Coordinates of C-alpha atoms and ligand atoms in Angstrom, one line a residue:
M15 CA 8.9 -7.9 -17.2
M16 CA 5.4 -7.2 -18.6
I17 CA 3.2 -5.5 -16.1
N18 CA -0.3 -4.2 -17.0
G19 CA 0.7 -4.3 -20.7
F20 CA 3.8 -2.4 -20.3
N21 CA 7.5 -3.4 -20.5
I22 CA 9.7 -0.5 -19.7
T23 CA 13.5 -0.9 -20.2
S24 CA 16.0 1.9 -20.2
G25 CA 18.1 3.7 -22.9
V26 CA 20.7 6.4 -23.6
V27 CA 19.7 9.5 -25.5
N28 CA 20.6 9.6 -29.1
A29 CA 18.9 10.0 -32.4
A30 CA 19.0 6.0 -33.3
A31 CA 16.6 5.5 -30.2
Y32 CA 13.8 6.9 -31.8
D33 CA 14.3 4.3 -34.7
N34 CA 11.1 1.9 -35.3
A35 CA 8.9 3.6 -32.5
K36 CA 5.4 3.8 -33.2
G37 CA 4.8 6.3 -30.5
I38 CA 7.2 9.0 -28.5
V39 CA 6.1 10.4 -25.3
L40 CA 7.6 13.5 -24.3
F41 CA 7.3 14.6 -20.4
L42 CA 7.5 18.6 -20.7
C43 CA 7.0 21.1 -18.2
K44 CA 6.8 24.7 -19.6
E45 CA 10.6 25.3 -18.8
C46 CA 11.5 21.9 -19.7
L47 CA 10.5 23.0 -23.6
Q48 CA 13.7 24.7 -23.9
G49 CA 15.6 21.5 -23.7
L50 CA 13.5 19.8 -26.8
G51 CA 16.4 20.3 -28.9
K52 CA 18.8 18.3 -26.9
L53 CA 16.7 15.3 -26.9
E54 CA 17.7 14.3 -30.6
L55 CA 14.1 13.9 -31.9
P56 CA 13.5 13.3 -35.5
S57 CA 13.3 16.8 -36.9
A58 CA 9.7 16.4 -38.0
V59 CA 8.8 15.8 -34.3
A60 CA 10.7 18.6 -32.6
K61 CA 9.1 20.9 -35.4
A62 CA 5.6 19.7 -34.8
V63 CA 5.9 20.0 -31.1
E64 CA 7.2 23.6 -31.0
A65 CA 4.7 24.7 -33.5
Y66 CA 1.9 23.0 -31.3
A67 CA 3.4 24.8 -27.9
A68 CA 3.4 28.0 -29.8
I69 CA -0.3 27.9 -29.9
H70 CA -1.5 25.9 -26.9
E71 CA -0.9 27.5 -23.6
D72 CA -2.6 24.9 -21.3
M73 CA -0.7 22.2 -22.6
F74 CA 1.8 21.8 -19.9
E75 CA -0.8 21.5 -16.9
V76 CA 0.0 18.4 -14.8
G77 CA -1.5 15.3 -16.5
T78 CA -2.6 17.1 -19.8
I79 CA -2.5 14.6 -22.8
N80 CA -1.5 16.5 -26.2
T81 CA -1.4 13.8 -29.1
L82 CA 0.0 14.6 -32.4
V83 CA -0.1 12.0 -35.2
L84 CA 2.4 12.5 -37.9
P85 CA 2.8 10.5 -41.3
Q86 CA 5.7 8.5 -41.2
E87 CA 7.3 6.4 -44.3
E88 CA 5.6 3.5 -42.7
G89 CA 2.1 4.2 -41.0
L90 CA 1.9 6.9 -38.4
L91 CA 3.7 8.1 -35.6
T92 CA 1.7 8.8 -32.2
V93 CA 3.7 11.8 -30.3
I94 CA 2.2 12.4 -26.9
V95 CA 3.3 15.5 -25.0
A96 CA 2.7 14.7 -21.6
G97 CA 2.2 17.8 -19.3
C98 CA 4.3 18.2 -16.2
G99 CA 3.3 21.6 -14.8
E100 CA 5.5 24.7 -14.7
G101 CA 7.8 26.3 -12.3
A102 CA 7.9 24.6 -9.1
E103 CA 5.3 22.2 -10.3
C104 CA 8.2 20.0 -12.3
K105 CA 8.6 17.5 -9.5
P106 CA 8.4 13.7 -9.6
V107 CA 5.0 13.4 -8.4
A108 CA 4.0 15.5 -11.5
F109 CA 5.8 13.2 -13.8
R110 CA 4.4 10.0 -12.0
K111 CA 0.8 11.7 -12.8
A112 CA 1.4 12.6 -16.2
A113 CA 2.9 9.1 -16.7
G114 CA -0.4 7.5 -15.7
E115 CA -2.2 9.4 -18.3
A116 CA 0.3 8.8 -21.0
A117 CA 0.2 5.1 -20.2
R118 CA -3.8 5.0 -21.0
A119 CA -3.0 7.2 -24.2
L120 CA -0.5 4.8 -25.5
H121 CA -2.9 1.5 -25.0
K122 CA -5.8 3.8 -26.7
A123 CA -3.5 4.5 -29.8
K124 CA -2.4 0.8 -29.8
V125 CA 1.1 1.8 -29.5
G126 CA 3.6 -1.8 -29.8
K127 CA 6.7 0.2 -29.5
A128 CA 7.4 3.6 -27.5
V129 CA 10.1 5.9 -26.4
L130 CA 9.8 7.8 -23.5
A131 CA 11.8 10.9 -23.4
A132 CA 11.9 14.1 -21.1
P133 CA 14.5 16.9 -21.0
I134 CA 15.1 16.7 -17.2
L135 CA 16.3 13.0 -17.6
L136 CA 19.2 14.6 -19.5
N137 CA 20.5 15.3 -16.0
P138 CA 22.1 12.5 -14.7
K139 CA 20.8 13.2 -11.0
R140 CA 17.4 12.8 -11.9
G141 CA 17.1 9.5 -10.7
A142 CA 13.6 10.1 -8.9
Y143 CA 12.2 11.3 -12.2
V144 CA 13.1 7.8 -13.7
E145 CA 11.5 5.9 -10.9
A146 CA 8.2 8.4 -11.1
I147 CA 7.7 7.7 -14.8
T148 CA 8.3 4.2 -14.6
E149 CA 6.0 3.9 -11.7
G150 CA 3.4 6.1 -13.3
I151 CA 3.4 4.1 -16.6
Y152 CA 2.7 0.9 -14.9
L153 CA 0.3 2.0 -12.3
G154 CA -2.0 4.1 -14.8
A155 CA -2.2 1.3 -17.0
Y156 CA -3.7 -0.9 -14.3
T157 CA -6.8 -2.9 -14.8
F158 CA -9.2 -5.1 -13.2
T159 CA -10.8 -7.4 -15.4
L160 CA -10.9 -10.6 -13.5
F161 CA -14.7 -11.3 -13.8
K162 CA -14.8 -10.1 -17.1
S163 CA -16.3 -13.0 -19.2
K164 CA -15.3 -11.3 -22.4
E165 CA -11.4 -10.5 -22.6
T166 CA -10.8 -7.0 -24.0
K167 CA -7.1 -7.5 -25.7
R168 CA -5.0 -4.3 -25.4
K169 CA -1.8 -3.8 -27.5
E170 CA 1.2 -4.7 -25.3
C171 CA 3.8 -2.0 -25.3
E172 CA 7.6 -2.2 -25.1
A173 CA 8.7 1.1 -23.9
V174 CA 12.2 2.5 -23.8
L175 CA 12.8 5.1 -21.1
L176 CA 15.6 7.6 -22.4
S177 CA 18.0 9.1 -19.9
A178 CA 21.3 10.1 -18.8
V179 CA 21.0 8.6 -15.4
A180 CA 23.8 6.2 -14.8
E181 CA 21.8 3.8 -12.5
A182 CA 18.7 4.1 -14.9
D183 CA 18.7 0.2 -15.6
A184 CA 18.5 -0.5 -11.6
L185 CA 15.8 2.4 -11.2
V186 CA 13.6 1.2 -13.5
A187 CA 13.9 -2.5 -12.3
K188 CA 13.2 -1.6 -8.8
A189 CA 10.0 0.8 -9.9
A190 CA 8.8 -2.4 -11.7
I191 CA 8.9 -4.3 -8.4
A192 CA 7.3 -1.5 -6.3
A193 CA 4.6 -1.0 -9.3
E194 CA 3.8 -4.8 -9.5
A195 CA 3.3 -4.9 -5.8
V196 CA 0.9 -2.1 -5.8
S197 CA -1.0 -3.6 -8.4
Y198 CA -1.3 -6.7 -6.4
T199 CA -2.7 -4.7 -3.4
R200 CA -5.1 -3.2 -6.1
D201 CA -6.1 -6.5 -6.8
L202 CA -6.8 -7.9 -3.3
I203 CA -9.0 -4.4 -2.9
N204 CA -11.1 -4.9 -5.8
L205 CA -12.0 -8.6 -5.0
P206 CA -15.4 -8.8 -3.3
G207 CA -16.1 -10.1 0.0
N208 CA -17.6 -13.2 -1.4
I209 CA -14.1 -14.3 -3.0
L210 CA -11.6 -12.7 -0.6
N211 CA -12.5 -13.5 3.0
P212 CA -10.0 -13.9 6.1
V213 CA -9.3 -17.3 5.4
M214 CA -8.7 -16.8 1.6
M215 CA -6.5 -13.7 2.5
A216 CA -4.4 -15.8 4.8
D217 CA -3.8 -18.3 1.9
E218 CA -2.8 -15.7 -0.2
A219 CA -0.5 -14.5 2.0
V220 CA 1.2 -18.0 2.6
K221 CA 0.9 -18.3 -1.3
M222 CA 2.8 -14.9 -1.8
A223 CA 5.3 -15.8 1.0
Q224 CA 6.5 -19.1 -0.5
T225 CA 8.2 -17.7 -3.5
L226 CA 10.3 -15.0 -1.5
P227 CA 12.4 -14.6 1.4
L228 CA 9.5 -14.3 3.7
E229 CA 8.7 -16.5 7.2
V230 CA 4.8 -16.8 7.2
E231 CA 2.7 -17.6 10.5
V232 CA -1.2 -17.9 10.2
L233 CA -3.1 -17.4 13.4
D234 CA -6.5 -19.1 13.7
E235 CA -9.2 -18.8 16.4
T236 CA -7.6 -21.6 18.5
F237 CA -4.5 -19.5 18.3
M238 CA -6.4 -16.3 19.3
E239 CA -8.2 -18.0 22.3
I240 CA -5.2 -19.1 23.8
N241 CA -3.4 -15.7 23.7
N242 CA -6.3 -14.1 25.0
M243 CA -7.1 -12.1 21.6
H244 CA -10.8 -11.5 22.6
A245 CA -11.0 -8.1 20.4
I246 CA -10.3 -9.5 17.1
L247 CA -12.5 -12.8 17.8
A248 CA -15.4 -10.5 19.3
V249 CA -15.4 -8.7 15.6
G250 CA -15.3 -12.1 13.8
Q251 CA -17.8 -14.0 15.6
G252 CA -21.0 -12.7 13.8
S253 CA -19.2 -14.3 10.6
N254 CA -19.4 -17.9 9.1
N255 CA -15.6 -17.1 8.0
P256 CA -13.4 -17.0 10.8
P257 CA -10.8 -14.4 11.7
R258 CA -7.1 -14.9 10.6
M259 CA -4.1 -13.0 11.9
V260 CA -1.0 -13.3 9.6
V261 CA 2.7 -12.6 10.5
L262 CA 5.0 -12.1 7.5
K263 CA 8.6 -11.6 8.7
Y264 CA 11.5 -10.3 6.6
N265 CA 15.0 -10.4 7.7
G266 CA 17.7 -8.3 5.6
A267 CA 19.5 -6.8 8.4
G268 CA 20.8 -9.5 10.8
D269 CA 19.7 -9.1 14.4
A270 CA 18.6 -5.3 13.9
P271 CA 15.4 -4.5 15.7
Y272 CA 12.1 -5.4 13.6
T273 CA 9.9 -2.5 12.4
A274 CA 6.2 -3.7 12.5
F275 CA 3.6 -3.0 9.5
V276 CA 0.1 -3.7 10.9
G277 CA -3.0 -3.6 8.9
K278 CA -6.5 -3.8 9.1
G279 CA -8.0 -6.4 7.1
I280 CA -11.5 -6.7 7.3
T281 CA -12.7 -8.1 4.1
F282 CA -16.3 -7.1 4.6
D283 CA -17.6 -4.5 6.8
S284 CA -21.5 -4.5 7.2
G285 CA -21.3 -2.7 10.3
G286 CA -22.3 -5.7 12.0
I287 CA -25.3 -5.3 14.7
S288 CA -24.7 -1.6 14.2
I289 CA -25.5 -2.2 10.7
K290 CA -24.5 0.4 8.0
P291 CA -27.0 2.2 5.8
D292 CA -27.4 0.1 2.3
D293 CA -26.5 2.9 -0.1
N294 CA -23.0 1.9 -1.1
M295 CA -22.3 -0.7 1.7
G296 CA -20.8 -2.7 -1.0
E297 CA -17.7 -0.2 -1.1
M298 CA -17.0 -2.0 2.3
K299 CA -15.2 -4.7 0.4
D300 CA -12.1 -2.2 0.3
D301 CA -12.0 -2.3 4.1
M302 CA -9.0 -4.7 3.8
S303 CA -7.1 -2.0 2.0
G304 CA -4.4 -1.5 5.2
A305 CA -3.6 -5.1 5.0
G306 CA -3.7 -5.2 1.5
A307 CA -0.7 -2.3 1.3
V308 CA 1.1 -4.1 3.9
L309 CA 1.0 -7.6 2.2
G310 CA 1.9 -5.7 -1.3
A311 CA 4.8 -4.0 0.8
M312 CA 6.2 -7.0 2.2
K313 CA 6.3 -8.7 -1.4
A314 CA 8.4 -5.8 -2.7
I315 CA 10.6 -5.4 0.4
A316 CA 11.4 -9.0 0.1
S317 CA 11.9 -9.2 -3.7
L318 CA 14.2 -6.2 -3.5
K319 CA 15.7 -7.9 -0.7
L320 CA 16.1 -4.5 1.1
K321 CA 18.6 -4.2 4.1
C322 CA 16.1 -4.2 6.9
N323 CA 13.9 -6.2 9.3
V324 CA 10.4 -5.7 8.9
M325 CA 7.6 -7.6 9.9
G326 CA 3.9 -7.2 8.5
V327 CA 1.0 -8.2 10.7
L328 CA -2.7 -8.7 8.8
A329 CA -5.6 -8.7 11.1
C330 CA -8.2 -10.2 9.1
A331 CA -12.0 -10.4 9.9
E332 CA -15.5 -10.3 8.5
N333 CA -17.8 -8.0 10.2
M334 CA -21.2 -9.6 10.2
P335 CA -24.6 -9.4 12.2
G336 CA -25.8 -12.6 13.3
G337 CA -27.1 -14.9 16.1
R338 CA -23.3 -15.1 17.3
A339 CA -22.4 -11.5 16.5
Q340 CA -21.2 -9.3 19.2
R341 CA -23.8 -6.6 20.6
P342 CA -23.5 -2.9 21.1
G343 CA -22.8 -2.8 25.1
D344 CA -20.6 -6.0 25.2
V345 CA -17.5 -5.9 26.9
V346 CA -14.2 -8.0 25.8
R347 CA -10.8 -8.0 27.0
A348 CA -7.8 -7.7 24.4
A349 CA -4.8 -9.4 24.6
N350 CA -2.9 -6.9 26.3
G351 CA -5.3 -7.1 29.2
K352 CA -7.4 -4.0 28.7
T353 CA -11.1 -4.2 28.8
I354 CA -13.4 -2.5 25.7
E355 CA -16.8 -1.2 25.9
V356 CA -18.4 -2.1 22.5
V357 CA -20.4 1.2 21.9
S358 CA -20.7 0.5 18.0
T359 CA -19.8 -2.9 16.4
D360 CA -19.1 -0.6 13.6
A361 CA -15.8 0.5 15.1
E362 CA -14.4 -2.7 14.5
G363 CA -11.1 -1.8 12.9
R364 CA -9.6 -0.6 16.2
M365 CA -10.7 -3.9 17.5
V366 CA -8.8 -6.2 15.3
L367 CA -5.9 -3.6 15.5
A368 CA -5.7 -3.9 19.1
D369 CA -4.9 -7.4 19.3
A370 CA -2.6 -6.8 16.1
V371 CA -0.3 -4.0 17.5
W372 CA 0.0 -5.9 20.9
Y373 CA 0.9 -9.1 19.0
A374 CA 3.7 -6.8 16.8
C375 CA 4.9 -5.7 20.1
H376 CA 4.7 -9.3 21.9
L377 CA 7.0 -10.5 18.8
G378 CA 9.5 -7.9 19.6
A379 CA 8.8 -5.2 17.5
K380 CA 10.5 -1.8 18.3
K381 CA 8.6 0.4 16.3
V382 CA 5.0 0.0 14.9
I383 CA 3.2 1.3 12.2
D384 CA -0.2 0.7 11.5
I385 CA -2.2 1.5 8.4
A386 CA -6.2 1.0 8.4
T387 CA -9.3 2.4 6.6
L388 CA -10.3 3.3 10.1
T389 CA -12.7 6.0 9.8
G390 CA -15.3 7.9 7.4
A391 CA -14.3 11.0 9.7
V392 CA -10.6 11.1 8.1
I393 CA -13.0 12.1 4.6
I394 CA -14.3 14.7 6.3
A395 CA -11.1 16.2 8.0
L396 CA -8.7 15.8 4.8
G397 CA -10.7 14.6 2.0
K398 CA -9.7 12.1 -0.5
E399 CA -6.2 12.9 -1.5
T400 CA -4.6 13.1 1.9
S401 CA -4.4 10.2 4.6
G402 CA -4.6 11.3 8.5
I403 CA -1.6 10.2 10.9
V404 CA -2.1 9.9 14.6
A405 CA 1.2 9.0 16.6
N406 CA 2.9 9.0 20.0
D407 CA 6.1 9.9 18.6
D408 CA 7.0 12.7 15.9
K409 CA 10.1 11.3 14.4
V410 CA 8.1 8.1 12.9
V411 CA 5.7 10.9 11.5
E412 CA 8.5 12.8 9.5
E413 CA 9.8 9.4 8.6
I414 CA 6.4 8.4 7.0
K415 CA 5.8 11.9 5.6
L416 CA 9.4 11.6 3.9
A417 CA 8.8 8.5 2.4
G418 CA 5.3 9.6 1.3
K419 CA 7.1 12.4 -0.7
Y420 CA 9.1 9.9 -2.6
A421 CA 6.1 7.8 -3.1
G422 CA 3.7 10.7 -4.2
E423 CA 1.3 10.1 -1.3
N424 CA 0.0 12.7 1.0
Y425 CA -0.1 12.6 4.8
W426 CA -1.2 15.1 7.5
Q427 CA -0.6 14.7 11.3
L428 CA -3.6 15.1 13.4
P429 CA -3.3 16.3 17.0
S430 CA -2.9 13.5 19.5
L431 CA -3.4 15.6 22.7
P432 CA -4.2 14.2 26.0
E433 CA -7.1 15.9 26.4
C434 CA -8.6 13.6 23.6
K435 CA -7.8 10.4 25.3
E436 CA -10.7 11.5 27.8
A437 CA -13.2 10.7 25.2
I438 CA -12.5 7.2 25.0
K439 CA -12.6 6.2 28.8
S440 CA -15.5 4.1 29.6
D441 CA -17.6 4.0 32.8
V442 CA -17.9 0.4 33.0
A443 CA -14.4 -0.9 31.1
D444 CA -11.0 0.7 30.3
L445 CA -12.2 2.1 26.9
L446 CA -15.0 2.9 24.8
N447 CA -14.5 1.7 21.1
S448 CA -16.3 4.8 19.9
A449 CA -16.3 8.3 21.0
G450 CA -18.8 9.4 18.5
R451 CA -18.4 12.1 15.8
A452 CA -16.0 14.6 17.4
G453 CA -12.7 14.2 16.3
G454 CA -13.6 10.9 14.9
C455 CA -10.3 10.1 13.3
I456 CA -8.4 11.3 16.4
T457 CA -10.1 9.0 19.1
G458 CA -9.8 6.3 16.8
G459 CA -6.1 6.3 16.5
L460 CA -5.6 7.1 20.1
F461 CA -7.8 4.2 20.9
I462 CA -5.2 1.9 18.9
G463 CA -2.4 3.6 20.6
E464 CA -3.8 2.1 24.0
F465 CA -2.4 -1.5 22.9
V466 CA 1.0 -0.6 21.8
D467 CA 3.5 -1.3 24.4
A468 CA 4.8 1.8 26.6
G469 CA 7.9 3.0 25.3
I470 CA 7.4 1.9 21.6
P471 CA 7.4 4.5 19.0
W472 CA 3.8 3.9 17.1
A473 CA 1.8 5.9 14.2
H474 CA -1.6 5.2 12.9
I475 CA -2.2 5.9 9.3
D476 CA -5.9 6.4 8.5
I477 CA -6.6 5.6 4.8
G478 CA -10.4 5.8 4.9
G479 CA -10.4 8.6 2.4
T480 CA -7.7 7.5 0.0
S481 CA -7.9 3.9 -0.3
T482 CA -10.4 4.1 -3.2
A483 CA -10.6 6.7 -6.0
E484 CA -13.9 7.5 -7.5
K485 CA -12.4 8.3 -11.0
T486 CA -9.5 7.2 -12.9
A487 CA -7.0 10.1 -13.2
G488 CA -3.0 10.2 -12.8
C489 CA -1.7 6.9 -11.9
K490 CA -4.9 6.1 -9.8
V491 CA -7.6 3.9 -11.7
K492 CA -11.2 3.7 -10.4
G493 CA -11.5 1.4 -7.6
G494 CA -8.7 0.4 -5.1
T495 CA -5.5 2.6 -5.2
G496 CA -3.2 0.7 -3.3
F497 CA -2.3 3.9 -1.1
G498 CA 0.2 3.0 1.5
T499 CA 2.1 0.2 -0.4
L500 CA 4.6 2.6 -2.0
T501 CA 5.1 4.5 1.0
L502 CA 6.0 1.7 2.9
I503 CA 8.2 0.0 0.5
K504 CA 10.0 3.7 0.4
L505 CA 10.1 3.7 4.3
A506 CA 11.7 0.2 4.4
E507 CA 14.3 1.6 2.1
M508 CA 15.2 4.5 4.4
L509 CA 15.5 2.3 7.5
Ligands
BES29 N1 -14.5 1.0 7.7 C1 -15.2 2.0 8.2 C2 -14.3 3.5 8.1 C3 -15.0 3.9 6.7 C4 -16.3 4.2 6.2 C5 -13.9 4.0 5.7 C6 -16.7 4.7 4.9 C7 -14.3 4.7 4.6 C8 -15.6 5.0 4.1 C9 -15.2 1.8 9.7 O1 -15.0 0.6 10.0 C10 -16.0 2.4 10.5 O2 -17.4 1.9 10.1 N2 -15.8 3.7 11.3 C11 -17.1 4.2 11.8 C12 -16.4 4.4 13.5 C13 -17.6 5.0 14.1 C14 -18.6 4.0 14.5 C15 -16.7 5.3 15.4 C16 -17.3 5.5 11.1 O3 -16.3 6.1 10.4 O4 -18.4 5.8 10.7
MN30 MN1 -17.0 -0.2 10.6
ZN31 ZN1 -14.4 -1.0 8.8

């Protein structure tokens, strides 16, 4: 399967594996260098790498690309040593990053046939590294060129990943499906608001679900009115593009309880009447990254036919100012009966999610995880590499963190103190949609928790800092990262 210009298959380690290759990628940490001899490399390659290593101390830094070009009988052989760290750094996450860099180096060197090798894969128990390298190559090679009139052709690369892992074939296939899903999520994030509005997002979800064992339902404004979903309706009412809620159901475990993944799908967030400053407002096309991650994860979960029951709920709306837009000071009643005083129309994510997490519970979900570009405050608190978690149940948090470890995505739980709930109490309504700057990521999360049925374990993931990357590095490419997609897939595997 060709994804982002790569097709990866698995193979076993032997001298013949390197025949006809135009490129060899060696994934090495400092200690792994000792195992180079066991890879049965052409002797000229092994010699060149050893000589190079003798004089380059920093070559093992995670993600460093060292390119050696050796003459062959016919043409040249590109040898790429991808640094995977030293000591305890030699973990799958380092290999995923290094593979992302290696993918771009292979494309740059126009390598059409490559072999990927790593001493660590001589250990049959290193399946997680097989997955990480495969995901890293596919994701690092991602590009978004939809709107480029002139096509820039890259040389497609057939790559064979050598290992002693018995189930490598299945792992490579699984990683391909996961990487394809993350690429799909990235595409959705990178689409601008004029192309991807809430209706288009719903249409896309229906189209995607048709080819897979997924049940799909699209709720329009009329349905929302009938079900008293006045929070999402209020957010959407300022736009000519009406809101949509999308429910995708995957049944892979009979009558076991459903877990719900609920995503914020604001296809463009101008702030509404509480309008945002104009600098970089265009970045708010990414405000549907949570819904994008849910949609991508559902695609992979159904493709992999995982043994779990999962529903995905996308809460889609466009937040615009206008004559029909909601005003600061408005009071609206959400579907669960609680009233909300709208302090800021720019705190719209928690409003669409209020009705969406309620609907997930209404449909019978026994565990709820929402994912959203909810606040700028999470960037101040945790930076751009870590997503924040606010939850009512520590077990769900541990599950997310463990899945994140396998996915190479970082999480940090924020305190969910009852004291903080005081801040979102309103004088005129039940709740305020904004409690200002103090602990913004916490109060935003706690607000959403008020709409989850009592007794249902719930966690909120704030991807405000992680949903996009400012520069290309490792397996991230500038633009939408697809953060959360892999975590949700691995979480579903664990259910
Ligand atoms: N989508 C934004 C959050 C955001 C902003 C994420 C910048 C990433 C980068 C969200 O809808 C928003 O506007 N949040 C406000 C909340 C405030 C009004 C309580 C914020 O973070 O300023
Ligand atoms: Mn906003
Ligand atoms: Zn927003």
